[in-house]
Every structure is written in C-alpha cells, then in structure tokens.
Amino acid sequence: MRFSGWRVFKEGLTGNKGWKPHWRDPQPKAEYDAVIIGGGGHGLATAYYLAKEHGLTNIAVLEKGYLGGGNVGRNTTIVRANYFLPGNSEFYSHSLKLWEGLEQDLNYNAMMSQRGILNLYHNDGQRDGAVRRGNAIVNQGDDAELVSREQLREMVPFLNYDNNRFPIMGALLQRRAGTARHDAVAWGFARGADQRGVDLIQNCEVTGIDIENGKVVGVQTSRGPIRAKKVAMAAAGRSGQVAAMAGMRLPVESHVLQAFVSEGLKPIIDHVITFAEGHLYISQSDKGGLVFGSYLDFYSSYAARGNLPMVEHTMETCVAMVPAVAKARLLRSWGGIMDMTPDGSPIIDKTHIDGLYLNAGWCYGGFKATPASGHCFAHLIATDRPHDAATKFKLDRFETGYDLMDEEGTGAQHNLH
C-alpha cells in the first residue's frame, strides 16, 4: 500500500475503508538470522536498512512494549547537524542527509520541517565559540551562518534581548535543521521494515541472552526462546540492563530527561531556539504548543518521570528567554531515559562476544541520530565492519582513553554532558 495524494482523496470519498494496518502482528519464529532488541527508532531503522540495503529479511525486532512507546516517543523532535568534533560531525551530517530524503524513501509523511535552528550566544567568548563551530560545520559540508543581534530581532522578536544576566548578542543559525514528527518516524520505519519481511514482535521482553563458547546463539524472551546467528542491542536508556544479560558492564549511566508542552498558542516562534546559558531548547509544534526542555535530572534513574526542581528550573529559564509565555498553561510533561557516556558521544560497535552488537550511549542526541544510527548499525551487523560515518564510535575508547570525543569539554562525568 503506497500513500499518495490521489489515495488520500479516494479514501476520503469512500469512508476511509481501504486503509490497512501498517505492519503485521506475527508470532515469533523459533530462529532468525538476526534479532534486534528494542523496537524504538534506532532498532526499527536498523531493521529497515538491513532489509533494504543488505537483503537480510529473516530478522525480528523484539519490543517489550509497543512500537514507538519508548524514547522515540519521549523527546523534543529536534533534527540538526551542528556538531564540532571529528567523529560526531560527519556522523550527524550523514544523519541530516538521510533525514532530508527520508519521507520519499519511506513513502511516509514524517512531518519533516527544516525551519532552522538558532543557537544563541550571550558574550564575546560564546560568540568566538560559535564562529569556530560554524567554520567546522561549513568545512564538514553543512550549512552554518552567524546572525547578528539586529538580524535576530527581526527573525525572533519575542525573545528577551536585554535580560541582565543573559543579554542576547546573536546566534549561530543552521537553516537545514528543524524538527520531525517522532511517532511518525517510528511508524514509517516500522512499515518499511514490515513490507520487506521483517517480523516486528511487540509485547515480547528479552529476559536473557544465550551465549555458547564465546558466541551468541539466541535470546530468552517472555514469549519463549528464539535462536539467532546475530543479536543486536538497541535498547536506548536501558542498554546497561540488556548488556548485563550478556555479562557486560557498559560505561553508561541512565538519567531522566524531561520535556514539556504548553497549551496551543498563536505562532510566536518560527525556528528551533537553544538558550545556551540555561541549556533550554524550544520550538512550536504545528498545533501551536511550545515544546521545550533543558538539563537532565542529575541522578541516575530508570523512572520515566522527573523531579520538581528541574521542572522549576526549566520554567524559569523558558520565561527568562521568552517572557511572553509566562501566562501560558503547561499541558503535559514526560521523561525519557538516556544512556549517558563519559564523553557524551555514542557507541556503535561489536562486543567481545561473537555475533553480539551494541548501539548505545546516545545522551542528548538519540532522536536526531535515528536514520544514521540505523544505517550505520545495519552496515556493521551485515558486514562486521564499521560504516565510514561511525568509525569513531568504538566501545574500547573508554578502556584505552584514545579517541574520546568530549564534545562539550566537560570532562569524564556522565551527567555533565
């Protein structure tokens, strides 16, 4: 079933009776060539690219809940490629290029909106940093430009430019950045994988990883054992728990990151805006709600809910940047669980166990990485070689200290990244 304007028109005239479920609901088979643990954005994208680009279709994605019910549904939907350091820079550049062709590739409306992202700066030091970062982004082949305070006023008039603590001097703009609809991204990858023969098994929790003579041979699940030649872990914030089933201890801490949505408002913010001093990021959805978040909660937790002090901090920062929203009502909030690594950068690598692969440690970057993460992870699983865009995402960098990518320069403390 392909989507088209004509199909939407026809279904509208015939009572929308011709639509079919986007994916099957198969029973798990006894054996697969590959099993992917985690039915979020990264797991589904991995299955899609394994089938599409490597011809592997005897695959199962195992999700303990429902597809899209984890971190891919718990974020602020931002897409960008404005990283500075080699390793991260080319990877997120690769991801943004995949984002730009994703809807056509999946034949699915992911509501990709390249509205541009503005990273504000508030002093001379931050301006110099923005210049350096912009030059690095341009050298990578992506777009970046410095926007003056006067230009910024015309683009975003509702910001508080004369805040005594955080006067806004200008911004670094990436016009190709923006947002995408998070659940549509999950559904699009799920539909694409299912159409290529991948079994998407929901309500199937992995309870053990079977290893014989140093090689993975399958998994134990709440729906019975499943044998597999290869097993790929893509469990987002719970990577540490899944890896422990294989006897591994990962260099990650899991933290809660909260996000918020206001009531619907008239359009006041056309771009995605980040407020560096308060670590705030905000955009306006198509329905008018302001979508925003700030720091993670500064303690380790697997609870998908946050604490009140971080709620208060986020509201204070939001009002400091956009005073006009002070009277807006907050509709809802949620918490996603993030795997934080010591250098703030992810891991896509083989493990010491033959046939067991790891995709983890996405910190703040998980959603924007979705297509490239799946693309590179699929390449690794299919060929046993890292993709050119993900050669730096090695697991052993935390053991050797070589090639660490401390993007924020905050040192080896997980919750500071």
Short mmCIF file of C-alpha atoms in Angstrom, two decimals:
data_model
loop_
_atom_site.label_atom_id
_atom_site.label_comp_id
_atom_site.label_asym_id
_atom_site.label_seq_id
_atom_site.Cartn_x
_atom_site.Cartn_y
_atom_site.Cartn_z
CA MET A 1 0.00 0.00 0.00
CA ARG A 2 1.56 3.26 -1.12
CA PHE A 3 0.50 6.70 0.02
CA SER A 4 -0.30 9.42 -2.48
CA GLY A 5 -2.49 12.48 -2.77
CA TRP A 6 -4.85 10.54 -5.02
CA ARG A 7 -5.11 7.72 -2.46
CA VAL A 8 -5.98 10.14 0.34
CA PHE A 9 -8.60 11.79 -1.91
CA LYS A 10 -10.13 8.43 -2.88
CA GLU A 11 -10.27 7.16 0.71
CA GLY A 12 -11.88 10.41 1.79
CA LEU A 13 -14.69 9.87 -0.70
CA THR A 14 -15.20 6.20 0.24
CA GLY A 15 -15.30 6.42 4.02
CA ASN A 16 -11.62 5.59 4.63
CA LYS A 17 -12.44 1.87 4.45
CA GLY A 18 -9.46 0.90 2.30
CA TRP A 19 -6.65 1.58 4.76
CA LYS A 20 -4.85 -1.48 6.12
CA PRO A 21 -2.67 -1.93 9.24
CA HIS A 22 0.82 -0.55 8.66
CA TRP A 23 2.53 -3.70 9.86
CA ARG A 24 1.66 -7.33 10.60
CA ASP A 25 1.39 -8.86 14.07
CA PRO A 26 3.35 -12.11 13.57
CA GLN A 27 4.12 -14.82 16.09
CA PRO A 28 7.85 -15.13 16.84
CA LYS A 29 9.61 -17.86 14.89
CA ALA A 30 11.99 -20.34 16.52
CA GLU A 31 15.05 -18.96 14.71
CA TYR A 32 16.18 -15.85 12.83
CA ASP A 33 19.36 -14.75 11.11
CA ALA A 34 19.36 -11.65 13.30
CA VAL A 35 17.39 -10.42 16.29
CA ILE A 36 17.27 -6.73 17.25
CA ILE A 37 16.46 -5.96 20.89
CA GLY A 38 14.45 -2.74 21.04
CA GLY A 39 11.57 -1.52 18.85
CA GLY A 40 12.33 2.18 19.12
CA GLY A 41 13.56 4.46 16.36
CA HIS A 42 17.10 3.04 16.23
CA GLY A 43 16.03 -0.61 16.32
CA LEU A 44 13.37 -0.13 13.64
CA ALA A 45 15.71 1.91 11.43
CA THR A 46 18.36 -0.81 11.78
CA ALA A 47 15.89 -3.48 10.66
CA TYR A 48 14.73 -1.32 7.76
CA TYR A 49 18.24 -0.70 6.41
CA LEU A 50 19.30 -4.33 6.99
CA ALA A 51 16.44 -5.41 4.74
CA LYS A 52 16.64 -2.58 2.21
CA GLU A 53 20.39 -2.27 1.70
CA HIS A 54 21.78 -5.65 2.74
CA GLY A 55 18.98 -8.01 1.71
CA LEU A 56 18.64 -9.57 5.18
CA THR A 57 14.95 -10.24 5.76
CA ASN A 58 14.92 -13.16 8.21
CA ILE A 59 15.03 -10.64 11.05
CA ALA A 60 12.95 -9.98 14.16
CA VAL A 61 12.66 -6.78 16.17
CA LEU A 62 11.73 -7.59 19.78
CA GLU A 63 9.97 -4.86 21.76
CA LYS A 64 8.87 -5.38 25.35
CA GLY A 65 6.02 -2.85 25.00
CA TYR A 66 4.58 -1.34 21.83
CA LEU A 67 6.47 0.14 18.88
CA GLY A 68 7.36 3.76 19.49
CA GLY A 69 6.49 3.57 23.19
CA GLY A 70 10.00 4.28 24.43
CA ASN A 71 12.46 7.10 23.87
CA VAL A 72 11.41 7.75 20.26
CA GLY A 73 8.10 8.96 21.70
CA ARG A 74 9.79 10.87 24.55
CA ASN A 75 11.90 13.66 23.09
CA THR A 76 11.62 17.16 21.64
CA THR A 77 11.81 16.05 17.96
CA ILE A 78 14.83 18.21 17.03
CA VAL A 79 16.90 17.37 13.95
CA ARG A 80 20.30 19.04 13.38
CA ALA A 81 23.90 18.52 12.25
CA ASN A 82 25.81 21.26 14.05
CA TYR A 83 28.46 19.24 15.85
CA PHE A 84 32.05 20.37 16.16
CA LEU A 85 34.42 17.46 16.73
CA PRO A 86 35.55 14.89 14.11
CA GLY A 87 33.60 11.71 14.70
CA ASN A 88 30.38 13.39 15.73
CA SER A 89 30.49 15.95 12.91
CA GLU A 90 30.48 13.56 9.94
CA PHE A 91 28.03 11.20 11.62
CA TYR A 92 25.34 13.83 12.22
CA SER A 93 25.99 15.28 8.77
CA HIS A 94 25.27 11.81 7.38
CA SER A 95 22.12 11.68 9.51
CA LEU A 96 20.79 15.05 8.31
CA LYS A 97 21.22 13.98 4.68
CA LEU A 98 19.21 10.82 5.40
CA TRP A 99 16.55 12.91 7.14
CA GLU A 100 16.18 15.10 4.07
CA GLY A 101 15.29 12.12 1.87
CA LEU A 102 13.52 10.04 4.50
CA GLU A 103 9.89 10.76 3.59
CA GLN A 104 10.46 9.88 -0.04
CA ASP A 105 12.46 6.80 0.93
CA LEU A 106 9.79 5.51 3.33
CA ASN A 107 6.81 6.84 1.33
CA TYR A 108 5.60 8.15 4.67
CA ASN A 109 4.86 11.63 5.98
CA ALA A 110 7.26 12.16 8.90
CA MET A 111 6.34 15.88 9.03
CA MET A 112 9.94 16.90 8.46
CA SER A 113 10.16 20.68 8.94
CA GLN A 114 13.50 22.34 8.11
CA ARG A 115 12.65 25.56 9.93
CA GLY A 116 16.23 26.21 11.06
CA ILE A 117 17.89 26.11 14.49
CA LEU A 118 19.28 29.17 16.28
CA ASN A 119 21.94 28.64 18.96
CA LEU A 120 22.02 31.90 20.94
CA TYR A 121 25.21 33.40 22.36
CA HIS A 122 25.44 35.89 25.20
CA ASN A 123 29.04 37.10 25.46
CA ASP A 124 32.22 37.50 23.42
CA GLY A 125 33.59 34.11 24.41
CA GLN A 126 30.45 32.32 23.28
CA ARG A 127 30.46 34.31 20.04
CA ASP A 128 34.03 33.18 19.34
CA GLY A 129 32.99 29.61 20.08
CA ALA A 130 30.05 29.96 17.69
CA VAL A 131 32.41 31.19 14.95
CA ARG A 132 34.73 28.21 15.43
CA ARG A 133 31.82 25.78 15.46
CA GLY A 134 30.28 27.40 12.38
CA ASN A 135 33.56 27.13 10.46
CA ALA A 136 33.87 23.45 11.42
CA ILE A 137 30.29 22.77 10.27
CA VAL A 138 30.88 24.53 6.94
CA ASN A 139 34.15 22.63 6.43
CA GLN A 140 32.21 19.42 7.02
CA GLY A 141 29.96 20.41 4.09
CA ASP A 142 26.90 21.52 6.02
CA ASP A 143 25.40 24.98 6.40
CA ALA A 144 26.02 27.45 9.21
CA GLU A 145 25.91 31.24 9.44
CA LEU A 146 26.36 33.83 12.15
CA VAL A 147 23.31 36.01 12.82
CA SER A 148 23.73 39.45 14.44
CA ARG A 149 21.58 40.75 17.27
CA GLU A 150 19.76 43.06 14.84
CA GLN A 151 19.07 40.27 12.35
CA LEU A 152 17.92 38.04 15.18
CA ARG A 153 15.44 40.68 16.41
CA GLU A 154 13.76 40.65 13.00
CA MET A 155 13.62 36.85 12.92
CA VAL A 156 12.54 36.23 16.53
CA PRO A 157 11.08 39.43 18.07
CA PHE A 158 9.66 37.80 21.23
CA LEU A 159 12.98 36.97 22.89
CA ASN A 160 14.22 38.95 25.90
CA TYR A 161 17.30 40.61 24.38
CA ASP A 162 18.13 42.78 27.39
CA ASN A 163 17.99 40.28 30.22
CA ASN A 164 20.55 41.48 32.79
CA ARG A 165 22.03 38.01 33.29
CA PHE A 166 21.68 36.68 29.74
CA PRO A 167 21.77 39.54 27.20
CA ILE A 168 21.43 38.06 23.70
CA MET A 169 24.21 39.15 21.33
CA GLY A 170 23.42 36.96 18.33
CA ALA A 171 23.11 33.35 17.20
CA LEU A 172 24.58 30.59 15.08
CA LEU A 173 21.99 29.52 12.52
CA GLN A 174 21.71 26.23 10.66
CA ARG A 175 18.86 26.59 8.18
CA ARG A 176 18.63 22.89 7.21
CA ALA A 177 17.96 21.84 10.80
CA GLY A 178 14.45 21.62 12.24
CA THR A 179 12.02 19.04 13.57
CA ALA A 180 10.28 15.81 12.54
CA ARG A 181 7.23 14.07 13.99
CA HIS A 182 8.69 11.47 16.34
CA ASP A 183 5.96 8.83 16.28
CA ALA A 184 5.57 9.12 12.50
CA VAL A 185 9.29 8.39 12.19
CA ALA A 186 8.86 5.18 14.18
CA TRP A 187 5.75 4.17 12.23
CA GLY A 188 7.42 4.91 8.90
CA PHE A 189 10.46 2.75 9.67
CA ALA A 190 8.21 0.00 11.09
CA ARG A 191 6.05 -0.01 7.97
CA GLY A 192 9.09 -0.04 5.69
CA ALA A 193 10.71 -2.92 7.58
CA ASP A 194 7.50 -4.93 7.68
CA GLN A 195 6.99 -4.51 3.94
CA ARG A 196 10.43 -6.09 3.43
CA GLY A 197 9.61 -9.14 5.55
CA VAL A 198 10.93 -8.15 8.97
CA ASP A 199 8.91 -9.56 11.90
CA LEU A 200 8.04 -6.84 14.42
CA ILE A 201 7.24 -8.65 17.69
CA GLN A 202 5.55 -6.43 20.29
CA ASN A 203 4.97 -7.28 23.97
CA CYS A 204 8.00 -9.55 23.86
CA GLU A 205 10.53 -8.79 26.58
CA VAL A 206 14.04 -10.19 26.31
CA THR A 207 14.93 -11.83 29.62
CA GLY A 208 18.27 -13.43 28.73
CA ILE A 209 20.99 -13.61 26.08
CA ASP A 210 22.23 -17.10 25.24
CA ILE A 211 25.97 -17.48 24.69
CA GLU A 212 27.87 -20.69 23.90
CA ASN A 213 31.66 -20.88 23.61
CA GLY A 214 32.01 -17.11 23.30
CA LYS A 215 29.36 -16.81 20.56
CA VAL A 216 25.80 -15.58 20.85
CA VAL A 217 23.21 -18.19 19.81
CA GLY A 218 19.90 -16.58 20.72
CA VAL A 219 17.78 -14.90 23.36
CA GLN A 220 15.28 -15.86 26.03
CA THR A 221 12.03 -13.90 25.90
CA SER A 222 8.70 -13.62 27.66
CA ARG A 223 7.29 -15.45 24.62
CA GLY A 224 9.83 -18.26 24.60
CA PRO A 225 13.41 -18.82 23.42
CA ILE A 226 14.50 -17.59 19.99
CA ARG A 227 17.70 -18.75 18.32
CA ALA A 228 19.66 -16.22 16.30
CA LYS A 229 23.00 -16.06 14.50
CA LYS A 230 23.37 -12.40 15.42
CA VAL A 231 21.87 -10.32 18.22
CA ALA A 232 21.87 -6.51 18.17
CA MET A 233 21.20 -4.43 21.28
CA ALA A 234 19.36 -1.13 20.62
CA ALA A 235 17.54 -0.60 23.89
CA ALA A 236 18.13 3.16 24.36
CA GLY A 237 18.16 4.11 28.06
CA ARG A 238 18.12 0.51 29.22
CA SER A 239 21.24 -0.63 27.36
CA GLY A 240 23.05 -1.27 30.63
CA GLN A 241 20.35 -3.70 31.79
CA VAL A 242 20.26 -5.54 28.46
CA ALA A 243 24.05 -5.79 28.20
CA ALA A 244 24.17 -7.18 31.76
CA MET A 245 22.30 -10.23 30.44
CA ALA A 246 25.44 -10.99 28.42
CA GLY A 247 27.68 -10.39 31.42
CA MET A 248 28.78 -6.96 30.19
CA ARG A 249 29.12 -3.76 32.21
CA LEU A 250 28.80 -0.72 29.94
CA PRO A 251 30.41 2.71 30.52
CA VAL A 252 26.98 4.38 30.74
CA GLU A 253 24.72 5.93 33.35
CA SER A 254 20.96 6.18 32.77
CA HIS A 255 19.36 9.54 33.55
CA VAL A 256 15.91 11.07 33.10
CA LEU A 257 15.49 13.94 30.64
CA GLN A 258 12.19 15.79 30.92
CA ALA A 259 10.28 17.56 28.14
CA PHE A 260 7.21 19.79 28.24
CA VAL A 261 4.37 21.03 26.04
CA SER A 262 2.31 24.19 26.60
CA GLU A 263 -1.25 24.87 25.53
CA GLY A 264 -1.75 25.86 21.90
CA LEU A 265 -0.74 29.44 21.13
CA LYS A 266 -0.68 31.70 18.10
CA PRO A 267 2.60 31.38 16.15
CA ILE A 268 5.41 33.17 18.02
CA ILE A 269 8.49 31.01 17.29
CA ASP A 270 9.31 30.04 13.72
CA HIS A 271 12.60 28.25 14.48
CA VAL A 272 14.11 25.86 16.96
CA ILE A 273 15.96 28.00 19.51
CA THR A 274 18.55 26.97 22.07
CA PHE A 275 19.42 29.16 25.04
CA ALA A 276 22.95 28.17 25.99
CA GLU A 277 23.14 29.73 29.45
CA GLY A 278 20.11 27.81 30.69
CA HIS A 279 20.54 24.82 28.38
CA LEU A 280 16.99 25.41 27.09
CA TYR A 281 15.71 24.31 23.69
CA ILE A 282 12.29 25.29 22.41
CA SER A 283 10.18 25.10 19.26
CA GLN A 284 6.50 25.44 18.40
CA SER A 285 4.52 22.48 17.13
CA ASP A 286 2.09 22.55 14.22
CA LYS A 287 -0.76 22.57 16.76
CA GLY A 288 0.66 25.66 18.47
CA GLY A 289 2.06 24.08 21.62
CA LEU A 290 5.53 25.13 22.72
CA VAL A 291 7.77 22.04 23.01
CA PHE A 292 10.76 22.56 25.28
CA GLY A 293 13.26 21.00 27.67
CA SER A 294 16.53 21.76 29.46
CA TYR A 295 19.00 19.80 31.62
CA LEU A 296 18.67 16.18 32.61
CA ASP A 297 17.82 15.31 36.19
CA PHE A 298 21.16 15.00 37.96
CA TYR A 299 20.79 11.49 39.35
CA SER A 300 20.72 8.03 37.81
CA SER A 301 17.25 6.53 37.34
CA TYR A 302 15.16 4.27 35.13
CA ALA A 303 11.92 6.08 36.09
CA ALA A 304 10.26 7.71 33.08
CA ARG A 305 9.34 10.76 35.14
CA GLY A 306 11.38 13.62 36.56
CA ASN A 307 11.71 15.73 39.69
CA LEU A 308 10.08 19.06 40.53
CA PRO A 309 13.29 21.17 40.91
CA MET A 310 14.18 20.52 37.27
CA VAL A 311 10.62 21.46 36.27
CA GLU A 312 11.02 24.76 38.09
CA HIS A 313 14.44 25.41 36.54
CA THR A 314 13.11 24.75 33.05
CA MET A 315 10.12 27.07 33.52
CA GLU A 316 12.32 29.84 34.93
CA THR A 317 14.73 29.56 32.01
CA CYS A 318 11.94 29.49 29.47
CA VAL A 319 10.35 32.65 30.87
CA ALA A 320 13.76 34.36 31.10
CA MET A 321 14.21 33.82 27.37
CA VAL A 322 10.60 34.35 26.20
CA PRO A 323 8.75 36.42 28.85
CA ALA A 324 5.55 36.39 26.79
CA VAL A 325 4.95 32.71 27.61
CA ALA A 326 4.77 33.33 31.38
CA LYS A 327 0.96 33.16 31.34
CA ALA A 328 0.74 30.10 29.09
CA ARG A 329 -0.55 26.92 30.72
CA LEU A 330 1.51 23.76 30.74
CA LEU A 331 -0.39 20.82 29.25
CA ARG A 332 1.88 17.87 29.89
CA SER A 333 5.40 16.64 30.57
CA TRP A 334 7.24 13.36 30.22
CA GLY A 335 10.62 11.85 30.89
CA GLY A 336 12.85 9.86 28.55
CA ILE A 337 15.68 7.70 29.84
CA MET A 338 19.09 8.38 28.35
CA ASP A 339 22.31 6.40 28.38
CA MET A 340 24.99 8.95 29.22
CA THR A 341 28.59 8.08 28.35
CA PRO A 342 31.67 9.69 29.99
CA ASP A 343 32.46 11.70 26.82
CA GLY A 344 28.86 12.43 25.78
CA SER A 345 29.17 10.54 22.49
CA PRO A 346 27.53 7.28 21.37
CA ILE A 347 28.69 3.71 20.81
CA ILE A 348 28.08 1.64 17.65
CA ASP A 349 30.37 -1.36 17.80
CA LYS A 350 30.84 -5.10 18.05
CA THR A 351 31.28 -6.54 21.51
CA HIS A 352 33.85 -9.09 22.68
CA ILE A 353 31.15 -11.77 22.21
CA ASP A 354 30.99 -13.09 18.65
CA GLY A 355 27.72 -12.10 16.97
CA LEU A 356 26.66 -9.59 19.66
CA TYR A 357 26.47 -5.91 18.64
CA LEU A 358 25.92 -2.73 20.64
CA ASN A 359 24.13 0.53 19.85
CA ALA A 360 24.01 2.73 22.98
CA GLY A 361 25.05 5.90 24.80
CA TRP A 362 23.13 8.49 22.77
CA CYS A 363 22.91 11.04 25.58
CA TYR A 364 21.01 14.08 24.18
CA GLY A 365 21.48 13.02 20.53
CA GLY A 366 19.27 9.98 20.07
CA PHE A 367 16.35 11.30 18.02
CA LYS A 368 18.35 13.35 15.54
CA ALA A 369 20.61 10.34 15.03
CA THR A 370 17.79 7.92 14.21
CA PRO A 371 18.31 7.32 10.47
CA ALA A 372 22.12 7.36 10.58
CA SER A 373 22.21 5.18 13.68
CA GLY A 374 20.09 2.55 11.93
CA HIS A 375 22.02 2.94 8.69
CA CYS A 376 25.45 2.54 10.32
CA PHE A 377 24.36 -0.17 12.76
CA ALA A 378 22.87 -2.21 9.90
CA HIS A 379 26.14 -1.85 7.98
CA LEU A 380 28.11 -3.11 10.99
CA ILE A 381 25.80 -6.10 11.58
CA ALA A 382 25.74 -7.09 7.90
CA THR A 383 29.44 -6.67 7.12
CA ASP A 384 31.19 -6.80 10.52
CA ARG A 385 32.91 -3.54 9.53
CA PRO A 386 32.07 -0.05 10.84
CA HIS A 387 30.40 2.37 8.46
CA ASP A 388 32.67 5.24 7.38
CA ALA A 389 30.46 7.73 9.24
CA ALA A 390 30.69 5.86 12.55
CA THR A 391 34.33 4.75 12.80
CA LYS A 392 34.91 6.77 15.99
CA PHE A 393 32.01 5.24 17.95
CA LYS A 394 34.12 2.45 19.43
CA LEU A 395 33.40 0.81 22.74
CA ASP A 396 37.06 0.39 23.73
CA ARG A 397 37.77 4.15 23.69
CA PHE A 398 36.62 4.20 27.32
CA GLU A 399 39.13 1.49 28.17
CA THR A 400 42.11 2.95 26.30
CA GLY A 401 41.26 6.67 26.58
CA TYR A 402 42.18 7.01 22.91
CA ASP A 403 39.79 8.88 20.54
CA LEU A 404 37.43 10.12 23.24
CA MET A 405 35.04 12.76 21.85
CA ASP A 406 34.28 15.24 24.63
CA GLU A 407 32.02 17.47 22.54
CA GLU A 408 31.15 19.83 25.39
CA GLY A 409 34.56 19.76 27.07
CA THR A 410 33.02 18.96 30.44
CA GLY A 411 35.23 16.03 31.34
CA ALA A 412 34.54 12.43 32.18
CA GLN A 413 31.37 12.91 34.24
CA HIS A 414 28.24 11.44 32.68
CA ASN A 415 25.62 13.84 33.97
CA LEU A 416 27.55 16.94 32.88
CA HIS A 417 27.19 16.06 29.20
#
